[in-house]
Amino acid sequence: MYSDDMTIGSWAALRGRCTARHMVNDGDSVEFSFRSGSKTLDLAFDAQTLEMFVRLGSAALEEMAVRRANQG
């Protein structure tokens, strides 16, 4: 995929209204593509990084739910 551990070109803020898709490239990498109008963001992960991202995302969702519940 890439020779460096991380390749960065910019930052992005994603909202739920953008379209998203994934494409499994081979047995060990996947790409996610987010689109809103003419803007596109592509992210590529190997399997180990995707597993980490899913774990972190799950923890973040749980924390967000707790914070929302505490606000009400």
Coordinates of C-alpha atoms in Angstrom, one line a residue:
M1 CA 0.0 0.0 0.0
Y2 CA 2.3 2.8 1.3
S3 CA 5.9 2.7 2.4
D4 CA 5.4 5.1 5.4
D5 CA 3.4 4.3 8.4
M6 CA 1.3 7.4 7.8
T7 CA 0.8 9.6 4.7
I8 CA -1.1 12.9 5.2
G9 CA -2.2 15.4 2.7
S10 CA -4.9 17.4 4.6
W11 CA -7.6 17.3 7.2
A12 CA -11.4 16.9 6.8
A13 CA -14.6 17.2 8.8
L14 CA -17.2 14.6 7.8
R15 CA -20.9 14.8 8.5
G16 CA -23.6 12.1 8.1
R17 CA -25.0 13.6 4.9
C18 CA -21.9 12.7 2.8
T19 CA -22.0 9.4 0.8
A20 CA -19.6 6.7 1.8
R21 CA -18.4 3.4 0.3
H22 CA -15.7 0.9 0.9
M23 CA -13.6 -1.2 -1.4
V24 CA -11.5 -4.2 -0.3
N25 CA -8.3 -4.1 -2.3
D26 CA -6.9 -7.5 -1.4
G27 CA -6.8 -9.7 1.7
D28 CA -5.1 -7.0 3.8
S29 CA -6.2 -3.6 2.8
V30 CA -9.4 -1.5 2.4
E31 CA -10.2 1.9 1.1
F32 CA -13.1 4.1 2.3
S33 CA -14.3 6.9 0.0
F34 CA -16.4 9.8 1.3
R35 CA -18.1 12.2 -1.2
S36 CA -20.0 15.4 -0.9
G37 CA -20.7 17.3 -4.1
S38 CA -17.4 17.7 -5.9
K39 CA -15.3 17.0 -2.7
T40 CA -13.9 13.5 -2.1
L41 CA -11.9 12.0 0.7
D42 CA -10.2 8.6 0.4
L43 CA -8.8 6.7 3.3
A44 CA -6.7 3.5 3.0
F45 CA -6.1 1.1 5.9
D46 CA -4.3 -2.2 6.3
A47 CA -6.2 -4.8 8.4
Q48 CA -4.3 -4.0 11.7
T49 CA -5.1 -0.2 11.4
L50 CA -8.7 -0.9 10.5
E51 CA -9.1 -3.0 13.6
M52 CA -7.6 -0.2 15.7
F53 CA -9.9 2.4 14.1
V54 CA -13.0 0.3 14.7
R55 CA -12.1 -0.2 18.4
L56 CA -11.4 3.5 18.8
G57 CA -14.6 4.4 17.0
S58 CA -16.6 2.1 19.2
A59 CA -15.1 3.7 22.4
A60 CA -15.8 7.2 21.0
L61 CA -19.4 6.3 20.3
E62 CA -19.9 5.0 23.8
E63 CA -18.3 8.2 25.3
M64 CA -20.5 10.4 23.0
A65 CA -23.6 8.6 24.2
V66 CA -22.7 9.0 27.9
R67 CA -22.1 12.7 27.3
R68 CA -25.4 13.2 25.5
A69 CA -27.2 11.3 28.3
N70 CA -25.5 13.5 31.0
Q71 CA -26.6 16.7 29.1
G72 CA -30.3 15.8 29.2

